[in-house]
């Protein structure tokens, strides 16, 4: 994982610390290095066992120079970061809200379990207040029934592209 850090601390032999040279915005480099295309370049320069995103791959620091990346000017880097922040602000807000909801649900669950265990909540009484179970839809015996009357695809190949006809 690649990220910009403002922290000082220890580094293990499996991690390296790099400082940018020239006109490079560290935050921009962090975003760029996490992009799928650059990650693929890093993976191509890595050695080890595994395929895809799994396995034990290692990119040796001396191979970092073999990865060529076009770098826009500092002004363009700042503009790209500003645009990215604007595009992601709604997503980040939604993520924050969902994380908070998950946290609250965890707290509610813990409290509910504690109340049941300590006897503060009578499960029988709570179960009696639950709404009636909704009718469950019947399972389809034959999925082809969904496609009855589909003359345009009588052969049964529902994944095939529709054929074009002239009017």
mmCIF file of C-alpha atoms in Angstrom:
data_model
loop_
_atom_site.group_PDB
_atom_site.id
_atom_site.type_symbol
_atom_site.label_atom_id
_atom_site.label_comp_id
_atom_site.label_asym_id
_atom_site.label_seq_id
_atom_site.Cartn_x
_atom_site.Cartn_y
_atom_site.Cartn_z
ATOM 1 C CA UNK A 1 0.000 0.000 0.000
ATOM 2 C CA UNK A 2 1.274 3.434 -0.819
ATOM 3 C CA UNK A 3 0.253 6.539 1.070
ATOM 4 C CA UNK A 4 1.549 9.882 2.164
ATOM 5 C CA UNK A 5 2.359 10.201 5.831
ATOM 6 C CA UNK A 6 3.151 13.154 8.002
ATOM 7 C CA UNK A 7 4.141 10.859 10.879
ATOM 8 C CA UNK A 8 7.622 9.986 12.064
ATOM 9 C CA UNK A 9 8.271 6.475 13.238
ATOM 10 C CA UNK A 10 9.897 3.124 12.741
ATOM 11 C CA UNK A 11 10.025 1.322 9.419
ATOM 12 C CA UNK A 12 10.368 -2.435 9.058
ATOM 13 C CA UNK A 13 12.538 -4.062 6.364
ATOM 14 C CA UNK A 14 9.376 -4.828 4.394
ATOM 15 C CA UNK A 15 8.474 -1.159 4.137
ATOM 16 C CA UNK A 16 10.341 1.691 2.558
ATOM 17 C CA UNK A 17 10.097 5.436 2.911
ATOM 18 C CA UNK A 18 10.566 7.576 -0.178
ATOM 19 C CA UNK A 19 10.702 11.328 -0.544
ATOM 20 C CA UNK A 20 9.611 12.865 -3.836
ATOM 21 C CA UNK A 21 12.044 14.895 -5.893
ATOM 22 C CA UNK A 22 11.195 17.711 -8.247
ATOM 23 C CA UNK A 23 7.680 18.960 -8.801
ATOM 24 C CA UNK A 24 5.711 16.231 -7.087
ATOM 25 C CA UNK A 25 2.791 16.631 -4.733
ATOM 26 C CA UNK A 26 2.965 13.757 -2.216
ATOM 27 C CA UNK A 27 -0.822 13.537 -1.957
ATOM 28 C CA UNK A 28 -1.100 13.359 -5.754
ATOM 29 C CA UNK A 29 1.531 10.618 -5.894
ATOM 30 C CA UNK A 30 -0.375 8.654 -3.247
ATOM 31 C CA UNK A 31 -3.579 8.800 -5.311
ATOM 32 C CA UNK A 32 -1.718 8.051 -8.531
ATOM 33 C CA UNK A 33 0.112 5.048 -7.073
ATOM 34 C CA UNK A 34 -3.179 3.561 -5.873
ATOM 35 C CA UNK A 35 -4.764 3.803 -9.344
ATOM 36 C CA UNK A 36 -5.368 0.500 -11.166
ATOM 37 C CA UNK A 37 -2.983 1.275 -14.042
ATOM 38 C CA UNK A 38 -0.044 2.200 -11.825
ATOM 39 C CA UNK A 39 -0.747 -0.717 -9.495
ATOM 40 C CA UNK A 40 -0.556 -2.988 -12.543
ATOM 41 C CA UNK A 41 2.830 -1.454 -13.392
ATOM 42 C CA UNK A 42 4.032 -2.069 -9.834
ATOM 43 C CA UNK A 43 2.765 -5.646 -10.005
ATOM 44 C CA UNK A 44 4.590 -6.246 -13.294
ATOM 45 C CA UNK A 45 7.841 -5.176 -11.600
ATOM 46 C CA UNK A 46 7.172 -7.406 -8.590
ATOM 47 C CA UNK A 47 8.553 -10.854 -7.964
ATOM 48 C CA UNK A 48 7.138 -13.683 -5.912
ATOM 49 C CA UNK A 49 4.425 -16.279 -5.673
ATOM 50 C CA UNK A 50 0.799 -15.719 -6.452
ATOM 51 C CA UNK A 51 -1.507 -14.535 -9.146
ATOM 52 C CA UNK A 52 -4.080 -11.814 -9.401
ATOM 53 C CA UNK A 53 -4.305 -9.712 -6.267
ATOM 54 C CA UNK A 54 -3.393 -12.605 -3.984
ATOM 55 C CA UNK A 55 -0.080 -14.168 -3.193
ATOM 56 C CA UNK A 56 3.201 -12.994 -1.786
ATOM 57 C CA UNK A 57 4.573 -10.438 -4.190
ATOM 58 C CA UNK A 58 7.471 -8.136 -3.451
ATOM 59 C CA UNK A 59 8.599 -5.111 -5.405
ATOM 60 C CA UNK A 60 12.267 -4.515 -4.822
ATOM 61 C CA UNK A 61 13.182 -0.883 -4.345
ATOM 62 C CA UNK A 62 15.855 -0.964 -7.061
ATOM 63 C CA UNK A 63 13.066 -1.720 -9.579
ATOM 64 C CA UNK A 64 11.118 1.409 -8.672
ATOM 65 C CA UNK A 65 13.080 3.393 -11.268
ATOM 66 C CA UNK A 66 11.955 0.989 -13.995
ATOM 67 C CA UNK A 67 8.395 2.244 -13.609
ATOM 68 C CA UNK A 68 7.869 5.300 -15.806
ATOM 69 C CA UNK A 69 4.963 7.565 -14.983
ATOM 70 C CA UNK A 70 4.023 10.847 -16.627
ATOM 71 C CA UNK A 71 3.782 13.568 -14.009
ATOM 72 C CA UNK A 72 1.774 16.727 -14.670
ATOM 73 C CA UNK A 73 2.886 20.114 -13.411
ATOM 74 C CA UNK A 74 2.320 21.026 -9.750
ATOM 75 C CA UNK A 75 -0.590 23.278 -10.729
ATOM 76 C CA UNK A 76 -2.221 20.430 -12.671
ATOM 77 C CA UNK A 77 -1.610 18.021 -9.788
ATOM 78 C CA UNK A 78 -3.366 20.417 -7.412
ATOM 79 C CA UNK A 79 -6.249 20.841 -9.868
ATOM 80 C CA UNK A 80 -6.631 17.081 -10.255
ATOM 81 C CA UNK A 81 -6.644 16.630 -6.482
ATOM 82 C CA UNK A 82 -9.259 19.381 -6.072
ATOM 83 C CA UNK A 83 -11.459 17.791 -8.734
ATOM 84 C CA UNK A 84 -11.043 14.367 -7.172
ATOM 85 C CA UNK A 85 -11.966 15.738 -3.745
ATOM 86 C CA UNK A 86 -15.075 17.355 -5.209
ATOM 87 C CA UNK A 87 -16.119 14.157 -6.973
ATOM 88 C CA UNK A 88 -15.552 12.023 -3.887
ATOM 89 C CA UNK A 89 -17.075 14.319 -1.259
ATOM 90 C CA UNK A 90 -20.547 12.804 -1.574
ATOM 91 C CA UNK A 91 -19.156 9.271 -1.539
ATOM 92 C CA UNK A 92 -16.996 10.016 1.500
ATOM 93 C CA UNK A 93 -19.999 11.512 3.309
ATOM 94 C CA UNK A 94 -22.050 8.400 2.545
ATOM 95 C CA UNK A 95 -19.230 6.140 3.733
ATOM 96 C CA UNK A 96 -18.937 8.098 6.986
ATOM 97 C CA UNK A 97 -22.678 7.864 7.589
ATOM 98 C CA UNK A 98 -22.722 4.128 6.877
ATOM 99 C CA UNK A 99 -19.758 3.546 9.198
ATOM 100 C CA UNK A 100 -21.603 5.433 11.940
ATOM 101 C CA UNK A 101 -24.781 3.426 11.332
ATOM 102 C CA UNK A 102 -22.805 0.184 11.533
ATOM 103 C CA UNK A 103 -21.246 1.362 14.784
ATOM 104 C CA UNK A 104 -24.671 2.229 16.220
ATOM 105 C CA UNK A 105 -26.109 -1.124 15.129
ATOM 106 C CA UNK A 106 -23.233 -2.875 16.892
ATOM 107 C CA UNK A 107 -23.932 -0.902 20.058
ATOM 108 C CA UNK A 108 -27.649 -1.710 19.784
ATOM 109 C CA UNK A 109 -26.903 -5.403 19.307
ATOM 110 C CA UNK A 110 -24.602 -5.486 22.331
ATOM 111 C CA UNK A 111 -27.203 -3.713 24.444
ATOM 112 C CA UNK A 112 -29.967 -6.002 23.210
ATOM 113 C CA UNK A 113 -27.965 -9.137 24.029
ATOM 114 C CA UNK A 114 -27.082 -7.751 27.452
ATOM 115 C CA UNK A 115 -30.734 -6.910 28.157
ATOM 116 C CA UNK A 116 -31.877 -10.398 27.145
ATOM 117 C CA UNK A 117 -29.161 -12.111 29.193
ATOM 118 C CA UNK A 118 -29.822 -10.020 32.295
ATOM 119 C CA UNK A 119 -33.580 -10.413 31.976
ATOM 120 C CA UNK A 120 -34.293 -6.712 31.350
ATOM 121 C CA UNK A 121 -35.985 -7.700 28.098
ATOM 122 C CA UNK A 122 -38.541 -10.490 27.995
ATOM 123 C CA UNK A 123 -38.021 -12.144 24.627
ATOM 124 C CA UNK A 124 -41.473 -13.724 24.656
ATOM 125 C CA UNK A 125 -43.110 -10.330 25.108
ATOM 126 C CA UNK A 126 -40.995 -8.763 22.355
ATOM 127 C CA UNK A 127 -41.722 -11.672 19.979
ATOM 128 C CA UNK A 128 -45.455 -11.277 20.543
ATOM 129 C CA UNK A 129 -45.252 -7.662 19.345
ATOM 130 C CA UNK A 130 -43.577 -8.595 16.049
ATOM 131 C CA UNK A 131 -45.709 -8.189 12.916
ATOM 132 C CA UNK A 132 -47.092 -11.284 11.230
ATOM 133 C CA UNK A 133 -44.639 -12.970 8.847
ATOM 134 C CA UNK A 134 -45.154 -11.927 5.250
ATOM 135 C CA UNK A 135 -46.218 -14.591 2.783
ATOM 136 C CA UNK A 136 -43.161 -16.125 1.149
ATOM 137 C CA UNK A 137 -43.254 -16.222 -2.645
ATOM 138 C CA UNK A 138 -43.376 -19.703 -4.110
ATOM 139 C CA UNK A 139 -40.172 -21.005 -5.663
ATOM 140 C CA UNK A 140 -40.201 -21.268 -9.425
ATOM 141 C CA UNK A 141 -40.082 -24.870 -10.552
ATOM 142 C CA UNK A 142 -38.900 -23.916 -14.011
ATOM 143 C CA UNK A 143 -36.993 -20.701 -14.685
ATOM 144 C CA UNK A 144 -37.888 -20.945 -18.380
ATOM 145 C CA UNK A 145 -41.410 -19.930 -17.372
ATOM 146 C CA UNK A 146 -40.058 -16.414 -17.014
ATOM 147 C CA UNK A 147 -39.315 -16.321 -20.718
ATOM 148 C CA UNK A 148 -42.580 -17.706 -22.076
ATOM 149 C CA UNK A 149 -43.788 -15.679 -25.006
ATOM 150 C CA UNK A 150 -40.254 -14.440 -25.802
ATOM 151 C CA UNK A 151 -40.379 -15.347 -29.509
ATOM 152 C CA UNK A 152 -37.292 -13.267 -30.250
ATOM 153 C CA UNK A 153 -35.226 -15.756 -28.306
ATOM 154 C CA UNK A 154 -36.989 -19.061 -28.876
ATOM 155 C CA UNK A 155 -33.736 -21.015 -28.867
ATOM 156 C CA UNK A 156 -33.378 -20.487 -25.147
ATOM 157 C CA UNK A 157 -30.043 -18.612 -25.314
ATOM 158 C CA UNK A 158 -31.080 -15.704 -23.113
ATOM 159 C CA UNK A 159 -27.537 -14.335 -22.863
ATOM 160 C CA UNK A 160 -27.141 -13.893 -26.615
ATOM 161 C CA UNK A 161 -27.442 -10.449 -28.172
ATOM 162 C CA UNK A 162 -30.752 -9.807 -29.969
ATOM 163 C CA UNK A 163 -30.660 -10.123 -33.741
ATOM 164 C CA UNK A 164 -31.270 -7.036 -35.866
ATOM 165 C CA UNK A 165 -34.085 -7.067 -38.402
ATOM 166 C CA UNK A 166 -34.888 -4.739 -41.269
ATOM 167 C CA UNK A 167 -38.241 -2.979 -41.300
#
